[in-house]
Amino acid sequence: MTAPPAPPRRTQGGVATADVVVSARVGDNAELFAQILALHVPAGATVADVTFGLGVFWRRVPPGRYRLLASDIALKPGVTAPLGATLTDGVDCRALPYEDAALDCLVLDPPYMEGMYRRSADHLAGSGTHAAFRRAYAHGGATDDGPKWHDAVIDLYERACREAARVLAPGGALIVKCQDEVSANKQRLTHVELITGVESLGLYCKDLFVLVRPNSPGVSRLKAQVHARKNHSYFLVFEKRRVGVRSTRDFSRATPPAPPAPVAPIDKLASGPGRGDNCA
Ligand SMILES: C[S@@+](CC[C@H](N)C(=O)[O-])C[C@H]1O[C@@H](n2cnc3c(N)ncnc32)[C@H](O)[C@@H]1O
């Protein structure tokens, strides 16, 4: 007869375990998103996924666990909602059809590459063999107003996050997916821009997850590499709650120099107690 498994070792006020949600992992969106929801959003919560896309995020979430309101500005043909969810087409995440403070959680995952925001649909990134990528990740139309390039990416996030701050109830969670990018040969740290931007709306950045893709990113026509090729993305979790911490710092302001330490006379130092104690 085999002995029954030992119960988990108890520590003061908890249980010793390695089964914890960690901040970085290699894997896919669906696995990590399900973990993030389980950690940060209680069952029964009303959740709006306002950039539903193909609904990949929801593939590992137990159906019926949340009241899901799924929408997208341009739903993909044939996309269906998970069991019990509502699915609405033609909803712009910058102007949501929800009352103030109506939601417990909002999920935002707009196109994160500047190549998806061009004045002409013919100039959008993702042509030829990458057309499926564009179909899945963008709405396929031109961006005919507002800023250009990387600033167009941030402009959409900014307006959608303002809307999220309006429709979330106090204590509600905003889950934002993003990826940094090199645009016009400059490194643009989208996740930093989002953290500082959303904090300025009065939300608290409660958690940050790094997702590393399991396969190597392919590069066509590489000449000389200048920046590391991105193979990671982020999920940021904000809480609609004011806290006394901010992620913005200003190191350029000179701080007054510290007053000089009092100097002991030399004769006292030579004979004083403890001198050289640590030199043995
Ligand atoms: C990266 S995909 C989302 C993928 C999705 N999270 C999934 O799990 O399949 C981006 C989506 O944002 C949508 N989108 C782009 N601009 C939008 C806007 N202004 N309002 C709402 N949805 C938008 C696109 O149609 C596309 O489906």
Short mmCIF file of N, CA and C and ligand atoms in Angstrom, two decimals, residues 49-58 72-74 76 91-94 109-112 136-139 156, ligand 1:
data_model
loop_
_atom_site.label_atom_id
_atom_site.label_comp_id
_atom_site.label_asym_id
_atom_site.label_seq_id
_atom_site.Cartn_x
_atom_site.Cartn_y
_atom_site.Cartn_z
N ASP A 49 -14.75 43.11 -23.87
CA ASP A 49 -13.56 42.99 -24.74
C ASP A 49 -13.89 43.83 -25.97
N VAL A 50 -13.27 45.01 -26.06
CA VAL A 50 -13.69 45.99 -27.06
C VAL A 50 -12.90 45.90 -28.37
N THR A 51 -11.94 44.97 -28.44
CA THR A 51 -11.20 44.69 -29.69
C THR A 51 -11.16 43.16 -29.82
N PHE A 52 -12.32 42.57 -29.99
CA PHE A 52 -12.48 41.12 -29.85
C PHE A 52 -11.71 40.33 -30.89
N GLY A 53 -11.54 40.91 -32.10
CA GLY A 53 -10.77 40.23 -33.16
C GLY A 53 -11.31 38.84 -33.45
N LEU A 54 -10.46 37.85 -33.32
CA LEU A 54 -10.87 36.46 -33.55
C LEU A 54 -11.29 35.78 -32.26
N GLY A 55 -11.24 36.52 -31.16
CA GLY A 55 -11.63 35.94 -29.87
C GLY A 55 -10.61 34.97 -29.31
N VAL A 56 -9.36 35.09 -29.78
CA VAL A 56 -8.29 34.16 -29.34
C VAL A 56 -8.11 34.22 -27.82
N PHE A 57 -8.19 35.41 -27.26
CA PHE A 57 -7.97 35.59 -25.82
C PHE A 57 -8.88 34.68 -24.99
N TRP A 58 -10.07 34.39 -25.51
CA TRP A 58 -11.08 33.72 -24.71
C TRP A 58 -11.04 32.20 -24.83
N ASP A 72 -16.13 44.82 -31.66
CA ASP A 72 -14.97 45.15 -32.51
C ASP A 72 -15.47 46.17 -33.53
N ILE A 73 -14.56 46.97 -34.03
CA ILE A 73 -14.98 47.95 -35.04
C ILE A 73 -15.32 47.25 -36.36
N ALA A 74 -14.70 46.10 -36.59
CA ALA A 74 -14.97 45.35 -37.83
C ALA A 74 -14.79 43.86 -37.53
N LYS A 76 -14.52 39.97 -37.76
CA LYS A 76 -14.04 39.12 -38.85
C LYS A 76 -15.18 38.17 -39.26
N VAL A 91 -18.42 48.66 -33.30
CA VAL A 91 -18.26 49.47 -32.08
C VAL A 91 -16.82 49.97 -32.01
N ASP A 92 -16.67 51.28 -31.97
CA ASP A 92 -15.34 51.90 -31.88
C ASP A 92 -14.95 51.97 -30.40
N CYS A 93 -13.77 51.46 -30.09
CA CYS A 93 -13.36 51.43 -28.67
C CYS A 93 -13.12 52.84 -28.13
N ARG A 94 -13.09 53.84 -29.02
CA ARG A 94 -12.90 55.22 -28.56
C ARG A 94 -14.22 55.89 -28.21
N ASP A 109 -7.02 45.51 -26.95
CA ASP A 109 -5.90 44.96 -27.73
C ASP A 109 -5.99 45.46 -29.17
N PRO A 110 -5.79 46.76 -29.38
CA PRO A 110 -5.88 47.29 -30.75
C PRO A 110 -4.61 46.93 -31.54
N PRO A 111 -4.58 47.20 -32.85
CA PRO A 111 -3.35 46.95 -33.61
C PRO A 111 -2.20 47.74 -32.98
N TYR A 112 -1.08 47.06 -32.74
CA TYR A 112 0.01 47.69 -31.97
C TYR A 112 1.16 48.17 -32.85
N ALA A 136 -6.23 39.41 -39.25
CA ALA A 136 -6.49 39.06 -37.86
C ALA A 136 -6.27 40.23 -36.92
N TYR A 137 -5.31 41.10 -37.25
CA TYR A 137 -4.87 42.08 -36.26
C TYR A 137 -5.31 43.51 -36.52
N ALA A 138 -5.83 43.79 -37.71
CA ALA A 138 -6.24 45.16 -38.00
C ALA A 138 -7.67 45.14 -38.52
N HIS A 139 -8.26 46.34 -38.65
CA HIS A 139 -9.62 46.35 -39.21
C HIS A 139 -9.57 46.51 -40.72
N LEU A 156 -4.65 55.97 -30.64
CA LEU A 156 -5.79 55.05 -30.48
C LEU A 156 -5.83 54.51 -29.05
C1 LIG B 1 -4.80 42.61 -32.36
S1 LIG B 1 -6.43 42.38 -32.94
C2 LIG B 1 -7.28 41.79 -31.50
C3 LIG B 1 -7.08 40.32 -31.30
C4 LIG B 1 -7.96 39.79 -30.19
N1 LIG B 1 -7.51 40.22 -28.88
C5 LIG B 1 -8.06 38.28 -30.24
O1 LIG B 1 -7.95 37.66 -29.17
O2 LIG B 1 -8.31 37.72 -31.31
C6 LIG B 1 -6.97 44.05 -33.06
C7 LIG B 1 -8.45 44.24 -33.30
O3 LIG B 1 -8.76 45.61 -33.05
C8 LIG B 1 -9.80 45.97 -33.93
N2 LIG B 1 -9.84 47.44 -33.98
C9 LIG B 1 -8.99 48.28 -34.63
N3 LIG B 1 -9.36 49.56 -34.40
C10 LIG B 1 -10.43 49.51 -33.56
C11 LIG B 1 -11.28 50.52 -32.97
N4 LIG B 1 -11.07 51.82 -33.17
N5 LIG B 1 -12.30 50.11 -32.17
C12 LIG B 1 -12.53 48.79 -31.96
N6 LIG B 1 -11.79 47.81 -32.52
C13 LIG B 1 -10.74 48.16 -33.29
C14 LIG B 1 -9.44 45.29 -35.23
O4 LIG B 1 -10.58 45.14 -36.06
C15 LIG B 1 -8.88 43.94 -34.74
O5 LIG B 1 -9.88 42.96 -34.72
#
